[in-house]
mmCIF file of C-alpha atoms in Angstrom:
data_model
loop_
_atom_site.group_PDB
_atom_site.id
_atom_site.type_symbol
_atom_site.label_atom_id
_atom_site.label_comp_id
_atom_site.label_asym_id
_atom_site.label_seq_id
_atom_site.Cartn_x
_atom_site.Cartn_y
_atom_site.Cartn_z
ATOM 1 C CA MET A 1 13.469 9.814 3.900
ATOM 2 C CA ASN A 2 11.776 8.336 0.851
ATOM 3 C CA LEU A 3 13.514 5.088 -0.058
ATOM 4 C CA PRO A 4 13.157 3.474 -3.475
ATOM 5 C CA GLU A 5 11.175 0.274 -3.134
ATOM 6 C CA GLN A 6 14.070 -1.885 -4.250
ATOM 7 C CA GLN A 7 16.151 -0.605 -1.307
ATOM 8 C CA ILE A 8 13.681 -1.709 1.371
ATOM 9 C CA ASN A 9 15.254 -4.541 3.318
ATOM 10 C CA THR A 10 12.818 -7.449 3.384
ATOM 11 C CA ASP A 11 15.141 -10.050 4.876
ATOM 12 C CA PHE A 12 12.636 -11.589 7.266
ATOM 13 C CA ASN A 13 15.344 -13.366 9.208
ATOM 14 C CA GLN A 14 15.918 -9.979 10.850
ATOM 15 C CA TYR A 15 13.288 -9.846 13.545
ATOM 16 C CA GLU A 16 12.633 -10.434 17.219
ATOM 17 C CA LEU A 17 9.624 -11.934 18.931
ATOM 18 C CA GLN A 18 8.167 -10.120 21.942
ATOM 19 C CA ALA A 19 5.848 -11.940 24.323
ATOM 20 C CA ILE A 20 2.301 -10.746 25.025
ATOM 21 C CA MET A 21 1.311 -11.858 28.501
ATOM 22 C CA ALA A 22 -2.087 -12.787 29.912
ATOM 23 C CA ASP A 23 -3.083 -11.221 33.239
ATOM 24 C CA SER A 24 -4.340 -14.448 34.784
ATOM 25 C CA GLN A 25 -0.987 -16.244 34.923
ATOM 26 C CA LEU A 26 1.494 -13.815 33.346
ATOM 27 C CA ARG A 27 2.451 -16.444 30.807
ATOM 28 C CA PRO A 28 2.938 -15.809 27.074
ATOM 29 C CA THR A 29 -0.318 -15.870 25.108
ATOM 30 C CA TRP A 30 1.180 -14.956 21.754
ATOM 31 C CA TYR A 31 4.211 -13.185 20.298
ATOM 32 C CA GLU A 32 4.568 -10.072 18.162
ATOM 33 C CA LEU A 33 7.041 -10.143 15.289
ATOM 34 C CA LEU A 34 9.213 -7.025 15.585
ATOM 35 C CA TYR A 35 11.014 -6.425 12.299
ATOM 36 C CA ARG A 36 14.563 -5.031 12.359
ATOM 37 C CA PRO A 37 15.399 -3.534 8.934
ATOM 38 C CA SER A 38 19.084 -2.991 9.691
ATOM 39 C CA PRO A 39 21.494 -2.842 12.635
ATOM 40 C CA LEU A 40 22.030 0.796 11.597
ATOM 41 C CA VAL A 41 18.335 1.651 12.083
ATOM 42 C CA THR A 42 17.845 2.450 15.762
ATOM 43 C CA ASP A 43 14.413 4.097 15.455
ATOM 44 C CA VAL A 44 12.329 1.451 13.701
ATOM 45 C CA GLU A 45 9.068 3.364 14.156
ATOM 46 C CA SER A 46 10.430 6.421 12.355
ATOM 47 C CA TYR A 47 11.842 4.178 9.626
ATOM 48 C CA PHE A 48 8.372 2.880 8.802
ATOM 49 C CA SER A 49 6.534 6.172 9.261
ATOM 50 C CA ASN A 50 8.843 7.817 6.717
ATOM 51 C CA LEU A 51 8.130 5.269 3.998
ATOM 52 C CA SER A 52 5.730 6.197 1.215
ATOM 53 C CA ASP A 53 2.432 4.322 0.857
ATOM 54 C CA SER A 54 3.814 2.344 -2.083
ATOM 55 C CA GLU A 55 6.839 1.334 -0.027
ATOM 56 C CA LYS A 56 4.642 0.268 2.894
ATOM 57 C CA ILE A 57 2.491 -1.815 0.555
ATOM 58 C CA ALA A 58 5.621 -3.380 -0.970
ATOM 59 C CA PHE A 59 6.860 -4.254 2.518
ATOM 60 C CA ASP A 60 3.545 -5.778 3.614
ATOM 61 C CA THR A 61 3.358 -7.776 0.389
ATOM 62 C CA ALA A 62 6.825 -9.202 0.980
ATOM 63 C CA LEU A 63 5.964 -9.919 4.607
ATOM 64 C CA PHE A 64 2.760 -11.791 3.754
ATOM 65 C CA LYS A 65 4.641 -13.893 1.224
ATOM 66 C CA ASN A 66 7.004 -14.894 4.037
ATOM 67 C CA ILE A 67 4.401 -15.515 6.744
ATOM 68 C CA PRO A 68 3.931 -19.241 5.936
ATOM 69 C CA SER A 69 7.651 -19.950 6.390
ATOM 70 C CA ILE A 70 7.812 -17.771 9.520
ATOM 71 C CA GLN A 71 4.804 -19.586 10.994
ATOM 72 C CA LYS A 72 6.376 -22.955 10.217
ATOM 73 C CA ARG A 73 9.513 -21.849 12.000
ATOM 74 C CA HIS A 74 7.681 -20.826 15.181
ATOM 75 C CA MET A 75 4.808 -23.270 15.486
ATOM 76 C CA PRO A 76 2.805 -23.785 17.640
ATOM 77 C CA HIS A 77 2.997 -20.164 18.788
ATOM 78 C CA VAL A 78 0.449 -17.546 17.741
ATOM 79 C CA LEU A 79 2.238 -14.699 15.979
ATOM 80 C CA SER A 80 1.234 -11.044 15.662
ATOM 81 C CA ILE A 81 2.218 -8.991 12.611
ATOM 82 C CA ASN A 82 1.676 -5.343 11.720
ATOM 83 C CA ILE A 83 -0.079 -4.239 8.549
ATOM 84 C CA ASN A 84 -0.307 -0.727 7.161
ATOM 85 C CA PRO A 85 -3.778 0.675 6.338
ATOM 86 C CA ALA A 86 -2.618 1.502 2.805
ATOM 87 C CA SER A 87 -2.227 -2.203 2.077
ATOM 88 C CA LEU A 88 -5.926 -2.816 2.737
ATOM 89 C CA LEU A 89 -6.698 -0.380 -0.080
ATOM 90 C CA ASP A 90 -4.346 -1.980 -2.596
ATOM 91 C CA GLU A 91 -5.791 -4.448 -5.098
ATOM 92 C CA CYS A 92 -2.560 -6.417 -5.601
ATOM 93 C CA PHE A 93 -2.068 -6.869 -1.865
ATOM 94 C CA LEU A 94 -5.691 -7.939 -1.422
ATOM 95 C CA ASN A 95 -5.262 -10.468 -4.243
ATOM 96 C CA LEU A 96 -2.323 -11.982 -2.367
ATOM 97 C CA PHE A 97 -4.170 -11.956 0.960
ATOM 98 C CA SER A 98 -7.203 -13.597 -0.623
ATOM 99 C CA TYR A 99 -5.054 -16.268 -2.279
ATOM 100 C CA LEU A 100 -3.279 -17.110 0.993
ATOM 101 C CA LEU A 101 -6.634 -17.463 2.756
ATOM 102 C CA ASP A 102 -8.435 -19.416 0.038
ATOM 103 C CA SER A 103 -5.543 -21.840 -0.406
ATOM 104 C CA LYS A 104 -5.163 -22.313 3.384
ATOM 105 C CA ILE A 105 -1.458 -21.504 3.070
ATOM 106 C CA LEU A 106 -1.793 -19.232 6.098
ATOM 107 C CA THR A 107 -2.550 -20.862 9.423
ATOM 108 C CA SER A 108 -5.079 -18.168 10.284
ATOM 109 C CA LYS A 109 -5.892 -19.472 13.767
ATOM 110 C CA LYS A 110 -2.227 -18.941 14.694
ATOM 111 C CA LEU A 111 -2.074 -15.379 13.400
ATOM 112 C CA CYS A 112 -3.037 -11.912 14.647
ATOM 113 C CA ILE A 113 -3.060 -8.986 12.203
ATOM 114 C CA GLU A 114 -2.332 -5.645 13.888
ATOM 115 C CA ILE A 115 -3.599 -2.701 11.851
ATOM 116 C CA VAL A 116 -1.428 0.258 12.756
ATOM 117 C CA GLU A 117 -3.104 3.584 13.489
ATOM 118 C CA SER A 118 -0.305 5.787 12.203
ATOM 119 C CA ASP A 119 -2.124 6.461 8.933
ATOM 120 C CA THR A 120 -5.684 7.374 8.001
ATOM 121 C CA LEU A 121 -7.918 4.617 6.721
ATOM 122 C CA PRO A 122 -10.614 5.644 4.226
ATOM 123 C CA GLU A 123 -13.694 3.496 3.873
ATOM 124 C CA LEU A 124 -12.558 -0.019 3.141
ATOM 125 C CA PRO A 125 -13.346 -1.497 -0.265
ATOM 126 C CA LYS A 126 -15.705 -4.456 -0.256
ATOM 127 C CA ARG A 127 -12.827 -6.797 -1.104
ATOM 128 C CA ALA A 128 -10.869 -5.768 1.997
ATOM 129 C CA ARG A 129 -13.860 -6.320 4.290
ATOM 130 C CA GLN A 130 -14.409 -9.741 2.734
ATOM 131 C CA CYS A 131 -10.779 -10.709 3.307
ATOM 132 C CA LEU A 132 -10.843 -9.620 6.941
ATOM 133 C CA LYS A 133 -14.145 -11.405 7.581
ATOM 134 C CA LEU A 134 -12.820 -14.596 5.974
ATOM 135 C CA PHE A 135 -9.628 -14.329 8.010
ATOM 136 C CA LYS A 136 -11.686 -14.051 11.225
ATOM 137 C CA SER A 137 -13.947 -16.945 10.197
ATOM 138 C CA LEU A 138 -10.823 -19.103 9.868
ATOM 139 C CA GLY A 139 -9.830 -18.294 13.453
ATOM 140 C CA GLY A 140 -7.612 -15.258 12.868
ATOM 141 C CA LEU A 141 -7.458 -12.302 15.243
ATOM 142 C CA ILE A 142 -7.477 -8.611 14.297
ATOM 143 C CA ALA A 143 -6.034 -5.881 16.514
ATOM 144 C CA LEU A 144 -5.847 -2.098 16.401
ATOM 145 C CA ASP A 145 -2.263 -1.163 17.233
ATOM 146 C CA ASP A 146 -1.304 2.001 19.170
ATOM 147 C CA PHE A 147 -4.984 2.746 19.795
ATOM 148 C CA GLY A 148 -5.608 6.352 20.792
ATOM 149 C CA THR A 149 -2.353 7.759 19.418
ATOM 150 C CA GLY A 150 -3.153 8.099 15.719
ATOM 151 C CA ASN A 151 -6.134 7.669 13.427
ATOM 152 C CA THR A 152 -8.684 5.407 15.081
ATOM 153 C CA HIS A 153 -10.289 3.115 12.542
ATOM 154 C CA TRP A 154 -13.891 3.373 13.715
ATOM 155 C CA GLU A 155 -15.236 1.517 10.699
ATOM 156 C CA LEU A 156 -13.470 -1.640 11.852
ATOM 157 C CA ILE A 157 -14.835 -1.273 15.377
ATOM 158 C CA HIS A 158 -18.397 -0.663 14.170
ATOM 159 C CA SER A 159 -18.130 -3.660 11.827
ATOM 160 C CA ASN A 160 -17.252 -5.989 14.727
ATOM 161 C CA LEU A 161 -13.999 -6.889 13.009
ATOM 162 C CA ILE A 162 -11.747 -6.065 15.965
ATOM 163 C CA ASP A 163 -10.782 -8.589 18.650
ATOM 164 C CA ILE A 164 -7.975 -6.710 20.384
ATOM 165 C CA ILE A 165 -7.114 -3.120 21.222
ATOM 166 C CA LYS A 166 -3.452 -2.397 21.908
ATOM 167 C CA ILE A 167 -2.700 0.721 23.952
ATOM 168 C CA ALA A 168 0.805 2.188 23.703
ATOM 169 C CA ALA A 169 0.975 3.341 27.312
ATOM 170 C CA HIS A 170 4.541 4.595 26.923
ATOM 171 C CA LYS A 171 3.467 7.110 24.246
ATOM 172 C CA HIS A 172 1.062 8.956 26.525
ATOM 173 C CA LYS A 173 2.584 11.821 28.518
ATOM 174 C CA GLY A 174 1.346 14.681 30.648
ATOM 175 C CA ASP A 175 -0.807 15.269 33.713
ATOM 176 C CA ASN A 176 -3.856 13.455 32.316
ATOM 177 C CA ARG A 177 -1.911 10.375 31.225
ATOM 178 C CA ASN A 178 -3.413 7.936 33.724
ATOM 179 C CA LYS A 179 -6.948 9.217 33.165
ATOM 180 C CA ILE A 180 -6.581 8.802 29.413
ATOM 181 C CA LEU A 181 -5.097 5.305 29.694
ATOM 182 C CA LYS A 182 -7.832 4.220 32.091
ATOM 183 C CA ALA A 183 -10.499 5.619 29.740
ATOM 184 C CA LEU A 184 -9.002 3.816 26.729
ATOM 185 C CA SER A 185 -8.845 0.582 28.681
ATOM 186 C CA GLY A 186 -12.426 1.019 29.870
ATOM 187 C CA PHE A 187 -13.589 1.616 26.310
ATOM 188 C CA SER A 188 -11.927 -1.589 25.114
ATOM 189 C CA ASN A 189 -13.234 -3.642 28.013
ATOM 190 C CA SER A 190 -16.757 -2.298 27.531
ATOM 191 C CA LEU A 191 -16.693 -3.803 24.038
ATOM 192 C CA GLN A 192 -15.452 -7.089 25.545
ATOM 193 C CA LEU A 193 -12.205 -6.902 23.602
ATOM 194 C CA LYS A 194 -8.789 -8.008 24.772
ATOM 195 C CA THR A 195 -6.897 -4.973 26.071
ATOM 196 C CA VAL A 196 -3.122 -5.056 25.637
ATOM 197 C CA PHE A 197 -0.938 -2.445 27.325
ATOM 198 C CA GLU A 198 2.312 -2.026 25.402
ATOM 199 C CA GLY A 199 5.518 -0.506 26.756
ATOM 200 C CA ILE A 200 5.713 -2.453 30.010
ATOM 201 C CA GLU A 201 9.329 -1.901 31.041
ATOM 202 C CA THR A 202 9.197 -2.145 34.842
ATOM 203 C CA LYS A 203 7.247 -3.899 37.564
ATOM 204 C CA GLN A 204 5.533 -0.599 38.384
ATOM 205 C CA ASP A 205 4.404 -0.302 34.741
ATOM 206 C CA LEU A 206 2.817 -3.734 35.099
ATOM 207 C CA ILE A 207 1.084 -2.815 38.366
ATOM 208 C CA ASN A 208 -0.250 0.422 36.831
ATOM 209 C CA ALA A 209 -1.569 -1.400 33.774
ATOM 210 C CA GLN A 210 -3.310 -4.001 35.933
ATOM 211 C CA GLU A 211 -4.947 -1.253 37.982
ATOM 212 C CA MET A 212 -6.183 0.413 34.782
ATOM 213 C CA GLY A 213 -7.954 -2.726 33.614
ATOM 214 C CA ALA A 214 -5.575 -4.181 31.027
ATOM 215 C CA THR A 215 -6.117 -7.867 30.293
ATOM 216 C CA HIS A 216 -2.777 -8.436 28.541
ATOM 217 C CA PHE A 217 0.677 -6.873 28.720
ATOM 218 C CA GLN A 218 3.646 -6.419 26.395
ATOM 219 C CA GLY A 219 7.121 -4.969 26.835
ATOM 220 C CA TRP A 220 10.760 -5.717 27.471
ATOM 221 C CA TYR A 221 10.017 -6.291 31.172
ATOM 222 C CA PHE A 222 9.025 -9.787 30.043
ATOM 223 C CA ASN A 223 12.181 -10.279 27.985
ATOM 224 C CA GLN A 224 12.895 -13.612 29.667
ATOM 225 C CA TRP A 225 10.031 -15.075 27.641
ATOM 226 C CA LYS A 226 11.392 -13.940 24.283
ATOM 227 C CA LEU A 227 11.733 -16.841 21.888
ATOM 228 C CA MET A 228 15.261 -17.631 20.810
ATOM 229 C CA PHE A 229 15.980 -18.623 17.247
ATOM 230 C CA SER A 230 18.916 -18.956 14.896
#
């Protein structure tokens, strides 16, 4: 599937918010914005993975233009949004990101940017590093999403730009699953980063994640904390 850019649905009223829970009290710490392109799209992950780089950049650009209104709608909650690596290499997107930061239109301290690991990330241009550093200096958080399942962005880790590692526990299968998850969690904790286990669907999933050293948890098991909105 290679959709023309003009056919990408960027109606940002079509989303859900999923709670990310802290281990200490199992209360929502922040919420991830989960975009729903269409009621007909049942596999959202495949929908995005099949977009071209230009389509992903177009989507992220539209999303960032809508973040201020989305934040206003859901204050005072911290919101998490995904961003594709290709966008961090695009000059037009970086111009928009820089403008939103410089003008203080974004409430950075109420925002977490999750850089997805589905695509490779070449060395970041200087402009991208400057934007991410400015975002962090304004109180923003940066996460690596689906850590360990795609293309790990080591440059971001070595540059001390990462605050959070998100581990998609439900994507790991096989006999060594628990060993791998525990190793990923240990790696994150050794860097003193927040460690989020995604895909928590049952109480046993939660118990397993706690035993493996996760500090935060996310999944439909906590659906009772999902924000409701019109």
